[in-house]
Short mmCIF file of C-alpha atoms in Angstrom, two decimals:
data_model
loop_
_atom_site.label_atom_id
_atom_site.label_comp_id
_atom_site.label_asym_id
_atom_site.label_seq_id
_atom_site.Cartn_x
_atom_site.Cartn_y
_atom_site.Cartn_z
CA MET A 1108 -76.47 -22.22 68.32
CA ARG A 1109 -74.21 -22.20 65.16
CA ASN A 1110 -72.55 -25.53 64.11
CA MET A 1111 -68.93 -24.85 64.71
CA GLY A 1112 -67.89 -28.59 64.49
CA LEU A 1113 -64.82 -29.87 62.84
CA LEU A 1114 -65.08 -30.73 59.14
CA ASN A 1115 -62.45 -32.72 57.41
CA GLN A 1116 -61.28 -33.06 53.69
CA VAL A 1117 -58.18 -34.28 52.04
CA GLY A 1118 -56.55 -32.90 48.85
CA GLY A 1119 -53.24 -33.88 46.93
CA ARG A 1120 -49.83 -32.95 48.40
CA ARG A 1121 -51.61 -30.23 50.35
CA ILE A 1122 -54.45 -31.42 52.46
CA LEU A 1123 -57.07 -28.97 53.21
CA VAL A 1124 -59.22 -29.55 55.92
CA SER A 1125 -61.31 -27.16 57.92
CA PHE A 1126 -63.01 -26.10 60.93
CA LEU A 1127 -64.81 -23.17 59.68
CA LEU A 1128 -62.57 -20.05 58.65
CA SER A 1129 -58.86 -19.59 58.99
CA SER A 1130 -57.86 -17.50 61.90
CA VAL A 1131 -54.82 -16.05 63.26
CA MET A 1132 -53.18 -12.84 64.22
CA LEU A 1133 -49.62 -11.72 65.16
CA MET A 1134 -48.95 -9.76 68.27
CA ASP A 1135 -46.42 -7.71 66.60
CA ALA A 1136 -47.57 -5.29 63.88
CA VAL A 1137 -47.08 -6.86 60.49
CA SER A 1138 -47.98 -4.76 57.32
CA GLY A 1139 -49.07 -5.95 54.26
CA ILE A 1140 -50.57 -9.40 53.19
CA GLY A 1141 -49.07 -12.64 52.01
CA VAL A 1142 -50.05 -15.29 49.67
CA ASN A 1143 -49.56 -18.87 49.01
CA TRP A 1144 -47.73 -20.04 45.84
CA GLY A 1145 -48.69 -23.43 44.76
CA THR A 1146 -47.09 -25.24 41.98
CA GLN A 1147 -49.37 -28.13 41.06
CA ALA A 1148 -49.92 -27.20 37.51
CA THR A 1149 -49.61 -28.78 34.19
CA HIS A 1150 -48.35 -25.42 32.68
CA PRO A 1151 -46.95 -23.23 35.41
CA LEU A 1152 -45.93 -19.68 34.82
CA PRO A 1153 -42.16 -19.01 34.88
CA PRO A 1154 -41.02 -18.15 38.44
CA SER A 1155 -39.75 -14.86 37.26
CA THR A 1156 -43.22 -13.95 35.99
CA VAL A 1157 -44.79 -14.96 39.27
CA VAL A 1158 -42.37 -12.88 41.31
CA ARG A 1159 -43.26 -9.97 39.11
CA MET A 1160 -46.89 -10.45 39.67
CA LEU A 1161 -46.34 -10.66 43.43
CA LYS A 1162 -44.52 -7.27 43.30
CA ASP A 1163 -47.05 -5.60 40.93
CA ASN A 1164 -49.82 -6.69 43.25
CA GLY A 1165 -48.16 -5.35 46.51
CA PHE A 1166 -47.56 -8.73 48.06
CA ASP A 1167 -44.76 -8.44 50.60
CA LYS A 1168 -44.86 -12.06 51.85
CA VAL A 1169 -45.21 -15.46 49.97
CA LYS A 1170 -45.70 -19.02 51.57
CA LEU A 1171 -44.21 -21.96 49.62
CA PHE A 1172 -44.99 -25.63 50.09
CA ASP A 1173 -41.51 -26.75 49.31
CA ALA A 1174 -38.17 -25.25 48.65
CA ASP A 1175 -37.84 -25.29 44.84
CA SER A 1176 -34.57 -23.83 43.89
CA LYS A 1177 -35.80 -22.06 40.89
CA ILE A 1178 -38.62 -20.42 42.71
CA LEU A 1179 -36.11 -19.28 45.63
CA SER A 1180 -33.76 -17.88 43.07
CA ALA A 1181 -36.42 -15.89 41.35
CA LEU A 1182 -37.14 -14.31 44.79
CA ALA A 1183 -33.63 -13.22 45.28
CA ASN A 1184 -33.41 -9.53 46.01
CA SER A 1185 -37.15 -9.17 45.44
CA GLY A 1186 -37.98 -7.67 48.80
CA ILE A 1187 -40.52 -10.30 49.62
CA GLN A 1188 -40.40 -12.14 52.83
CA VAL A 1189 -40.55 -15.94 52.25
CA MET A 1190 -41.95 -18.98 54.21
CA VAL A 1191 -40.33 -22.10 52.70
CA GLY A 1192 -42.02 -25.51 53.28
CA ILE A 1193 -41.18 -29.02 54.01
CA PRO A 1194 -43.58 -31.68 52.77
CA ASN A 1195 -44.98 -34.23 55.06
CA ASP A 1196 -43.23 -37.03 53.43
CA MET A 1197 -39.96 -35.60 54.51
CA LEU A 1198 -40.88 -35.47 58.23
CA ALA A 1199 -39.67 -39.07 59.15
CA SER A 1200 -36.22 -38.70 57.61
CA LEU A 1201 -35.73 -35.12 59.32
CA ALA A 1202 -36.99 -36.57 62.56
CA ASN A 1203 -34.53 -39.39 62.44
CA SER A 1204 -31.50 -37.55 61.56
CA VAL A 1205 -29.98 -34.18 62.62
CA GLN A 1206 -27.58 -34.49 59.72
CA VAL A 1207 -30.56 -34.72 57.30
CA ALA A 1208 -32.06 -31.53 58.80
CA GLU A 1209 -28.60 -29.66 58.52
CA ASN A 1210 -28.19 -30.85 55.01
CA TRP A 1211 -31.79 -29.55 54.19
CA VAL A 1212 -31.09 -26.16 55.85
CA ALA A 1213 -27.67 -25.84 54.13
CA LYS A 1214 -29.31 -26.37 50.63
CA ASN A 1215 -32.68 -24.79 50.95
CA VAL A 1216 -32.16 -21.90 53.52
CA SER A 1217 -28.39 -21.00 54.03
CA SER A 1218 -27.35 -21.07 50.25
CA HIS A 1219 -30.20 -18.79 49.31
CA VAL A 1220 -30.12 -16.41 52.21
CA SER A 1221 -26.34 -15.97 51.97
CA SER A 1222 -25.48 -16.01 48.17
CA ASN A 1223 -28.88 -15.21 46.59
CA GLY A 1224 -30.29 -12.56 48.94
CA VAL A 1225 -33.59 -14.55 49.56
CA ASP A 1226 -35.50 -13.05 52.60
CA ILE A 1227 -36.34 -16.22 54.22
CA ARG A 1228 -38.23 -15.59 57.40
CA TYR A 1229 -39.87 -19.01 58.24
CA VAL A 1230 -39.40 -22.75 57.77
CA ALA A 1231 -42.89 -24.60 57.71
CA VAL A 1232 -42.16 -27.97 59.02
CA GLY A 1233 -44.81 -30.20 57.35
CA ASN A 1234 -48.40 -29.10 56.34
CA GLU A 1235 -51.35 -29.91 58.42
CA PRO A 1236 -49.82 -33.12 59.69
CA PHE A 1237 -52.27 -33.78 62.38
CA LEU A 1238 -55.47 -34.25 60.21
CA SER A 1239 -57.49 -37.05 61.55
CA THR A 1240 -57.44 -38.31 57.81
CA PHE A 1241 -53.74 -39.17 58.39
CA ASN A 1242 -54.72 -41.71 61.06
CA GLY A 1243 -51.78 -40.51 63.23
CA THR A 1244 -49.08 -40.94 60.49
CA PHE A 1245 -47.25 -37.97 61.59
CA LEU A 1246 -47.70 -37.77 65.23
CA GLY A 1247 -44.51 -39.23 66.09
CA THR A 1248 -42.25 -37.38 63.40
CA THR A 1249 -43.50 -33.78 63.39
CA LEU A 1250 -42.07 -32.46 66.67
CA PRO A 1251 -38.56 -34.17 66.36
CA ALA A 1252 -38.47 -32.89 62.81
CA LEU A 1253 -39.35 -29.33 64.16
CA GLN A 1254 -36.54 -29.69 66.73
CA ASN A 1255 -33.93 -30.98 64.18
CA ILE A 1256 -34.65 -28.11 61.79
CA GLN A 1257 -34.40 -25.50 64.75
CA SER A 1258 -30.95 -27.18 65.82
CA ALA A 1259 -29.87 -27.07 62.22
CA LEU A 1260 -30.78 -23.31 61.94
CA ILE A 1261 -28.93 -22.55 65.15
CA LYS A 1262 -25.85 -24.30 63.89
CA ALA A 1263 -26.03 -22.41 60.70
CA GLY A 1264 -26.28 -19.10 62.47
CA LEU A 1265 -29.77 -18.28 61.17
CA SER A 1266 -32.04 -18.97 64.23
CA THR A 1267 -32.46 -15.21 65.11
CA LYS A 1268 -33.56 -14.40 61.42
CA VAL A 1269 -35.46 -17.61 60.40
CA LYS A 1270 -38.10 -19.14 62.76
CA VAL A 1271 -39.74 -22.47 62.56
CA THR A 1272 -43.38 -23.15 62.45
CA VAL A 1273 -45.98 -25.94 61.68
CA PRO A 1274 -48.92 -25.04 59.51
CA LEU A 1275 -51.91 -26.62 61.22
CA ASN A 1276 -55.41 -27.19 60.31
CA ALA A 1277 -58.10 -25.52 62.63
CA ASP A 1278 -59.29 -29.08 63.83
CA VAL A 1279 -56.26 -29.18 66.07
CA TYR A 1280 -58.48 -27.20 68.55
CA GLN A 1281 -62.20 -27.32 69.26
CA SER A 1282 -64.98 -25.99 71.35
CA ALA A 1283 -67.58 -28.47 72.86
CA SER A 1284 -70.15 -25.65 73.31
CA ASN A 1285 -69.31 -23.87 70.08
CA LEU A 1286 -68.44 -20.74 72.30
CA PRO A 1287 -64.76 -19.58 71.62
CA SER A 1288 -64.31 -19.36 75.36
CA GLU A 1289 -64.63 -23.17 75.62
CA GLY A 1290 -61.75 -23.57 73.22
CA ASP A 1291 -58.95 -26.10 73.89
CA PHE A 1292 -56.71 -28.47 71.91
CA ARG A 1293 -58.11 -31.70 70.55
CA THR A 1294 -58.11 -34.23 73.24
CA ASP A 1295 -56.26 -36.99 71.33
CA ILE A 1296 -53.36 -34.56 70.74
CA HIS A 1297 -53.57 -32.38 73.66
CA ASP A 1298 -50.22 -33.14 75.20
CA LEU A 1299 -48.39 -33.18 71.85
CA MET A 1300 -49.91 -29.82 71.02
CA LEU A 1301 -48.52 -28.35 74.20
CA GLN A 1302 -45.11 -29.79 73.58
CA ILE A 1303 -45.19 -28.02 70.12
CA VAL A 1304 -46.68 -24.80 71.39
CA LYS A 1305 -44.02 -24.77 74.20
CA PHE A 1306 -41.23 -25.31 71.61
CA LEU A 1307 -42.66 -22.56 69.32
CA SER A 1308 -42.82 -20.33 72.17
CA ASP A 1309 -39.20 -20.98 73.51
CA ASN A 1310 -37.79 -20.33 69.92
CA GLY A 1311 -39.93 -17.41 68.92
CA GLY A 1312 -41.84 -19.29 66.35
CA PRO A 1313 -45.41 -18.40 65.44
CA PHE A 1314 -48.55 -20.73 65.65
CA THR A 1315 -49.59 -21.13 62.10
CA VAL A 1316 -53.14 -22.10 61.28
CA ASN A 1317 -55.19 -22.73 58.11
CA ILE A 1318 -58.94 -22.13 58.32
CA TYR A 1319 -61.67 -22.40 55.36
CA PRO A 1320 -65.19 -21.32 55.99
CA PHE A 1321 -65.99 -22.50 52.54
CA ILE A 1322 -65.45 -26.06 53.49
CA SER A 1323 -67.85 -25.83 56.52
CA LEU A 1324 -70.52 -24.65 53.81
CA TYR A 1325 -69.48 -27.31 51.38
CA ASN A 1326 -69.87 -30.00 54.02
CA ASP A 1327 -72.92 -28.66 55.74
CA PRO A 1328 -75.71 -27.43 53.44
CA ASN A 1329 -77.39 -26.04 56.67
CA PHE A 1330 -74.42 -24.02 57.73
CA PRO A 1331 -75.46 -20.35 57.85
CA ILE A 1332 -74.05 -18.69 54.79
CA ASP A 1333 -74.07 -15.18 56.11
CA PHE A 1334 -71.93 -16.22 58.98
CA ALA A 1335 -69.18 -17.34 56.64
CA PHE A 1336 -68.67 -13.86 55.34
CA PHE A 1337 -67.66 -10.51 56.83
CA ASP A 1338 -71.04 -8.80 56.72
CA ASN A 1339 -73.07 -8.71 59.69
CA ALA A 1340 -74.66 -12.11 60.48
CA SER A 1341 -78.30 -12.37 61.07
CA SER A 1342 -77.77 -14.25 64.28
CA PRO A 1343 -74.49 -13.59 66.08
CA ILE A 1344 -72.78 -15.64 68.71
CA ASN A 1345 -72.72 -13.83 72.27
CA ASP A 1346 -69.95 -15.22 74.32
CA ASN A 1347 -70.10 -13.71 77.79
CA GLY A 1348 -70.47 -10.37 76.26
CA ARG A 1349 -68.06 -10.82 73.28
CA VAL A 1350 -70.21 -10.78 70.10
CA TYR A 1351 -69.21 -12.64 67.04
CA GLU A 1352 -70.73 -11.87 63.83
CA ASN A 1353 -68.68 -14.02 61.54
CA VAL A 1354 -66.89 -17.40 61.87
CA PHE A 1355 -63.44 -16.06 61.33
CA ASP A 1356 -63.63 -14.07 64.59
CA ALA A 1357 -65.10 -17.00 66.45
CA ASN A 1358 -62.57 -19.70 65.07
CA TYR A 1359 -59.64 -17.40 65.78
CA ASP A 1360 -60.67 -16.62 69.22
CA THR A 1361 -61.23 -20.28 69.92
CA LEU A 1362 -57.53 -20.77 69.24
CA VAL A 1363 -56.64 -17.81 71.39
CA TRP A 1364 -58.55 -19.31 74.18
CA ALA A 1365 -56.96 -22.62 73.72
CA LEU A 1366 -53.59 -21.06 73.85
CA GLU A 1367 -54.37 -18.78 76.88
CA LYS A 1368 -55.83 -21.72 79.02
CA ASN A 1369 -52.57 -23.53 78.57
CA GLY A 1370 -50.46 -20.62 79.47
CA TYR A 1371 -49.47 -19.31 76.05
CA GLY A 1372 -51.86 -16.41 75.51
CA ASN A 1373 -49.16 -14.30 74.08
CA LEU A 1374 -47.87 -16.66 71.46
CA SER A 1375 -47.99 -14.84 68.00
CA ILE A 1376 -50.42 -16.37 65.34
CA ILE A 1377 -50.24 -16.48 61.52
CA VAL A 1378 -53.13 -17.07 59.26
CA GLY A 1379 -51.42 -19.65 56.98
CA GLU A 1380 -54.16 -20.13 54.38
CA ILE A 1381 -57.47 -18.39 54.16
CA GLY A 1382 -59.53 -17.83 50.84
CA TRP A 1383 -62.48 -19.12 48.88
CA PRO A 1384 -62.52 -21.00 45.41
CA THR A 1385 -64.28 -19.65 42.35
CA ASP A 1386 -65.52 -23.00 40.60
CA GLY A 1387 -66.13 -26.67 40.97
CA ASP A 1388 -68.96 -26.36 43.41
CA LYS A 1389 -72.33 -24.40 43.67
CA ASN A 1390 -70.83 -22.24 46.53
CA ALA A 1391 -67.53 -21.65 44.69
CA ASN A 1392 -68.00 -18.86 42.27
CA ILE A 1393 -66.46 -15.56 41.48
CA LYS A 1394 -69.18 -13.42 43.29
CA SER A 1395 -68.69 -15.32 46.65
CA ALA A 1396 -64.79 -15.37 46.31
CA GLN A 1397 -64.59 -11.59 45.79
CA LEU A 1398 -67.13 -11.02 48.74
CA PHE A 1399 -65.16 -12.94 50.98
CA ASN A 1400 -61.64 -12.04 50.08
CA GLN A 1401 -62.52 -8.49 49.86
CA GLY A 1402 -64.21 -8.66 53.31
CA PHE A 1403 -61.16 -10.17 54.79
CA MET A 1404 -58.70 -7.63 53.16
CA THR A 1405 -60.89 -4.73 54.43
CA ARG A 1406 -60.39 -6.11 57.75
CA VAL A 1407 -56.48 -6.39 56.99
CA ASN A 1408 -56.26 -2.92 55.55
CA ALA A 1409 -57.94 -1.40 58.64
CA GLY A 1410 -55.79 -3.36 61.12
CA LYS A 1411 -58.94 -4.88 62.80
CA GLY A 1412 -58.46 -7.69 65.20
CA THR A 1413 -60.94 -9.89 66.94
CA PRO A 1414 -62.85 -9.64 70.31
CA MET A 1415 -59.93 -11.42 72.02
CA ARG A 1416 -57.05 -9.98 70.24
CA ALA A 1417 -56.82 -6.41 68.62
CA GLY A 1418 -54.16 -5.43 66.16
CA PRO A 1419 -53.32 -6.15 62.62
CA ILE A 1420 -53.60 -9.76 60.99
CA ASP A 1421 -50.63 -11.60 59.57
CA ALA A 1422 -52.11 -13.75 56.85
CA TYR A 1423 -51.38 -15.56 53.60
CA LEU A 1424 -54.35 -15.56 51.17
CA PHE A 1425 -54.84 -18.93 49.62
CA SER A 1426 -54.05 -18.92 46.76
CA LEU A 1427 -52.24 -16.75 44.04
CA ILE A 1428 -52.90 -19.02 40.95
CA ASP A 1429 -55.20 -21.90 40.02
CA GLU A 1430 -53.55 -25.34 40.00
CA ASP A 1431 -54.93 -27.72 37.52
CA ALA A 1432 -52.97 -30.66 38.67
CA LYS A 1433 -54.22 -30.63 42.34
CA SER A 1434 -55.96 -33.75 43.71
CA ILE A 1435 -59.69 -33.33 43.64
CA GLN A 1436 -60.35 -35.97 46.23
CA PRO A 1437 -61.68 -33.22 48.65
CA GLY A 1438 -63.87 -31.90 45.77
CA ASN A 1439 -63.61 -30.34 42.32
CA PHE A 1440 -63.07 -26.88 43.96
CA GLU A 1441 -59.51 -27.87 44.85
CA ARG A 1442 -58.10 -26.49 41.55
CA HIS A 1443 -59.81 -23.16 41.70
CA TRP A 1444 -58.60 -21.27 44.68
CA GLY A 1445 -56.49 -18.73 42.94
CA LEU A 1446 -56.98 -15.02 42.83
CA PHE A 1447 -55.71 -15.53 39.24
CA TYR A 1448 -56.35 -18.10 36.52
CA PHE A 1449 -53.59 -20.51 35.55
CA ASP A 1450 -52.35 -17.70 32.99
CA GLY A 1451 -52.12 -15.16 35.70
CA GLN A 1452 -55.29 -13.21 34.65
CA PRO A 1453 -57.11 -11.78 37.49
CA LYS A 1454 -60.56 -13.33 38.24
CA TYR A 1455 -62.08 -10.22 39.81
CA GLN A 1456 -61.27 -6.84 41.20
CA LEU A 1457 -59.71 -6.99 44.71
CA ASN A 1458 -58.35 -4.14 46.90
CA LEU A 1459 -55.07 -5.25 48.26
CA ASN A 1460 -53.14 -2.84 50.60
CA GLY A 1461 -55.10 0.12 49.29
CA ARG A 1462 -54.40 -0.82 45.66
CA ASN A 1463 -57.38 -0.86 43.35
CA GLY A 1464 -57.56 -3.99 41.41
CA LEU A 1465 -55.45 -6.89 40.60
CA VAL A 1466 -52.53 -6.55 38.16
CA ALA A 1467 -52.25 -9.45 35.51
CA ALA A 1468 -49.10 -11.48 34.69
CA LYS A 1469 -46.94 -9.80 32.05
CA ASP A 1470 -45.49 -11.16 28.72
CA VAL A 1471 -47.53 -14.56 29.03
CA ARG A 1472 -47.34 -16.53 25.82
CA TYR A 1473 -50.21 -18.84 24.71
CA LEU A 1474 -50.68 -21.64 22.34
CA ALA A 1475 -52.38 -21.03 18.96
CA ARG A 1476 -56.01 -19.88 19.06
CA LYS A 1477 -57.60 -23.33 18.26
CA TRP A 1478 -59.73 -25.62 20.27
CA CYS A 1479 -60.59 -29.56 20.21
CA VAL A 1480 -64.37 -29.93 20.18
CA MET A 1481 -66.95 -32.68 19.42
CA SER A 1482 -67.44 -33.05 15.64
CA PRO A 1483 -70.72 -31.94 14.16
CA SER A 1484 -71.09 -35.14 12.53
CA ALA A 1485 -70.62 -37.15 15.62
CA SER A 1486 -73.52 -38.82 17.47
CA LEU A 1487 -74.26 -38.48 21.16
CA ASP A 1488 -75.33 -42.18 20.89
CA ASP A 1489 -71.98 -43.25 19.80
CA PRO A 1490 -70.73 -45.95 22.27
CA GLN A 1491 -67.22 -44.35 22.18
CA VAL A 1492 -68.52 -41.26 23.87
CA ALA A 1493 -68.42 -42.18 27.38
CA PRO A 1494 -65.15 -43.93 27.46
CA SER A 1495 -63.56 -41.15 25.37
CA VAL A 1496 -64.93 -38.48 27.78
CA SER A 1497 -64.07 -40.44 30.80
CA TYR A 1498 -60.34 -40.81 29.55
CA ALA A 1499 -59.99 -37.00 28.84
CA CYS A 1500 -61.36 -36.04 32.19
CA GLN A 1501 -59.25 -38.50 34.09
CA ASN A 1502 -56.07 -37.29 32.37
CA ALA A 1503 -56.95 -33.30 32.16
CA ASP A 1504 -59.26 -31.13 34.11
CA CYS A 1505 -63.06 -31.28 33.98
CA THR A 1506 -63.77 -29.58 37.31
CA SER A 1507 -65.49 -26.73 35.75
CA LEU A 1508 -68.30 -29.07 34.53
CA GLY A 1509 -71.17 -30.13 36.86
CA TYR A 1510 -74.04 -28.70 38.93
CA GLY A 1511 -73.61 -24.95 39.91
CA THR A 1512 -70.18 -24.53 38.25
CA SER A 1513 -69.04 -22.02 35.58
CA CYS A 1514 -69.76 -24.64 32.76
CA GLY A 1515 -72.80 -26.14 34.33
CA ASN A 1516 -75.23 -24.97 31.74
CA LEU A 1517 -73.64 -26.78 28.88
CA ASP A 1518 -75.60 -29.35 27.02
CA GLY A 1519 -74.23 -32.84 26.17
CA ARG A 1520 -72.26 -31.66 23.32
CA GLY A 1521 -70.82 -28.72 25.11
CA ASN A 1522 -69.86 -31.07 27.91
CA ILE A 1523 -68.01 -33.41 25.65
CA SER A 1524 -66.27 -30.66 23.72
CA TYR A 1525 -65.07 -29.16 27.07
CA ALA A 1526 -63.45 -32.49 28.01
CA PHE A 1527 -61.93 -33.01 24.81
CA ASN A 1528 -60.50 -29.46 24.73
CA SER A 1529 -59.11 -29.75 28.29
CA TYR A 1530 -57.32 -32.81 27.15
CA TYR A 1531 -56.07 -31.14 23.97
CA GLN A 1532 -54.79 -28.14 25.79
CA ILE A 1533 -52.99 -29.96 28.38
CA ASN A 1534 -51.15 -31.97 25.94
CA ASN A 1535 -50.07 -28.70 24.17
CA GLN A 1536 -52.44 -28.93 21.20
CA LEU A 1537 -50.74 -31.90 19.81
CA ASN A 1538 -52.83 -33.12 16.78
CA SER A 1539 -52.74 -36.68 18.21
CA ALA A 1540 -54.53 -35.21 21.39
CA CYS A 1541 -57.64 -34.52 19.34
CA LYS A 1542 -58.17 -37.89 17.71
CA PHE A 1543 -60.96 -39.39 19.83
CA PRO A 1544 -62.39 -42.07 17.36
CA ASN A 1545 -64.72 -40.42 14.96
CA LEU A 1546 -65.87 -37.90 17.68
CA SER A 1547 -63.45 -34.90 17.71
CA VAL A 1548 -62.33 -32.12 15.40
CA ILE A 1549 -60.03 -29.20 15.62
CA THR A 1550 -61.57 -25.66 15.24
CA THR A 1551 -60.41 -22.10 15.08
CA THR A 1552 -63.86 -20.80 16.40
CA ASN A 1553 -63.91 -20.18 20.04
CA PRO A 1554 -66.56 -22.52 21.66
CA SER A 1555 -66.79 -20.54 24.91
CA ALA A 1556 -70.35 -19.65 26.17
CA GLY A 1557 -70.95 -16.93 28.59
CA ASP A 1558 -69.01 -17.62 31.89
CA CYS A 1559 -67.84 -21.07 30.40
CA GLN A 1560 -64.42 -20.49 29.03
CA PHE A 1561 -62.70 -23.08 26.88
CA ARG A 1562 -59.12 -21.84 27.74
CA ILE A 1563 -56.13 -22.07 25.61
CA MET A 1564 -53.08 -23.23 27.45
CA ILE A 1565 -49.99 -21.15 27.97
CA LYS A 1566 -46.46 -22.01 26.55
CA THR A 1567 -43.96 -23.17 29.02
CA ASP A 1568 -40.18 -23.82 28.67
CA THR A 1569 -40.84 -27.40 28.10
CA THR A 1570 -43.83 -26.87 25.58
CA ALA A 1571 -41.46 -27.13 22.56
CA ASN A 1572 -40.29 -30.54 23.64
CA ALA A 1573 -43.71 -31.77 24.74
CA ALA A 1574 -44.29 -33.87 21.69
CA GLY A 1575 -42.00 -36.60 22.86
CA GLU A 1576 -42.93 -36.38 26.47
CA THR A 1577 -46.71 -35.97 26.61
CA ARG A 1578 -49.14 -38.67 27.14
CA VAL A 1579 -51.62 -38.46 24.37
CA VAL A 1580 -54.72 -40.46 23.13
CA SER A 1581 -54.06 -42.85 20.48
CA GLN A 1582 -55.88 -43.19 17.22
CA THR A 1583 -57.94 -45.97 18.52
CA ILE A 1584 -58.87 -45.62 22.10
CA HIS A 1585 -59.09 -48.86 24.19
CA LEU A 1586 -60.57 -47.83 27.60
CA VAL A 1587 -61.88 -50.01 30.46
CA GLY A 1588 -64.66 -48.72 32.62
CA LEU A 1589 -65.99 -45.13 33.14
CA GLY A 1590 -64.73 -42.47 35.50
CA ALA A 1591 -67.16 -41.34 38.12
CA PHE A 1592 -66.97 -37.91 36.88
CA ALA A 1593 -67.93 -38.73 33.36
CA LEU A 1594 -70.77 -40.80 34.53
CA MET A 1595 -71.80 -37.62 36.71
CA PHE A 1596 -72.34 -35.25 33.94
CA LEU A 1597 -72.92 -37.19 30.83
CA PHE A 1598 -75.96 -38.97 31.98
CA THR A 1599 -77.43 -35.93 33.67
CA VAL A 1600 -77.21 -33.98 30.35
CA LEU A 1601 -77.70 -36.40 27.56
#
């Protein structure tokens, strides 16, 4: 029998943990596909540029992780339906005060709906708050916060248009036998889940769930890889005549059974997050991401459901753009979930809503064509190499280095150059950011090699003032200790 156990991980402001693959469907027919728009990037694209990307690529729904006023303003009159998010760190204050909830709704929902023409359809209260890794931190505040936000929406006259939901990880339900028909909510939160499900049902809110088959594969090298994708699996699951050839269907129907057993079989479901990363791990690559996302989109475009629920899938791909400032506690892949690179360039071709290919962001401005690399005269044996690389990686992004990654075939000098350049670019190509002691030099020759791209950072509204705001490496670096990542790749390639 296939392993369909719960697999956990934690990551940054958003915590991504997973059962197997994200599942969910909506009872009502919903056209199109949504996407998650995360903003944990050192150099984010302007909101207006991203909204244009959404429209150019046919996304008619977007899911946000907070309620940034600039982003919401950019979505005004765009025709794009919006799910705004409330971070977990706000749940306690919202749970303890109806007034706080009313103030939040007035500022982040009412004002944008009434005056800015933003089509807000959902408020996501928290994000995966019941992960076991949170040790119960949000068990007592999620439902009261949900209730108070609903009360605030009613008072604002918006409850018929804007629905509440709680994006949950698929670990809130499980199957002891690995058969979907044995699905039920997790024992330790069973009663709380039923209270939340009842509240959602009573108020017309959907059950929102995030599922990631990639993480199942990441955590279990014996997980059958063909079962993670949407091609026919070599050993399907037969659950009393219902045949499951991919983990999405099996996971989704485990949730359906959990709802049905507890009297809520008709509750609508949304796939809050579903996707595949392209870098940072041996299984995170462009080929696999394209295979997975296209397989999922083919199902969406065909309106195909699961053995337990027929009909179109309401889902939000994860995610739109790479985020180079996300926590990598779960793994280096966390910064590479985007369909697009940080600069809005598509990673691969994908058929969305019958459209052939992804459309790149327009009018993106880049910094000068120059890079910071290891000086040809510098020695790999220099004692400053390891602490310098450690410093660069701790303060920039080296997640494309390591075994099985896009830059995994670089030699020692290449690894060092990549680390230096990442730091240099994130610090807006300041000269002082390429002054690693007797080790670095600025070049106008592109050091990229094959799939390994030494990227140039984009200009942002704050780039011009960055000189006075950016943390840069000093002429004489004094570092204590080595980062684990620097150790990982330096001493395996030198």
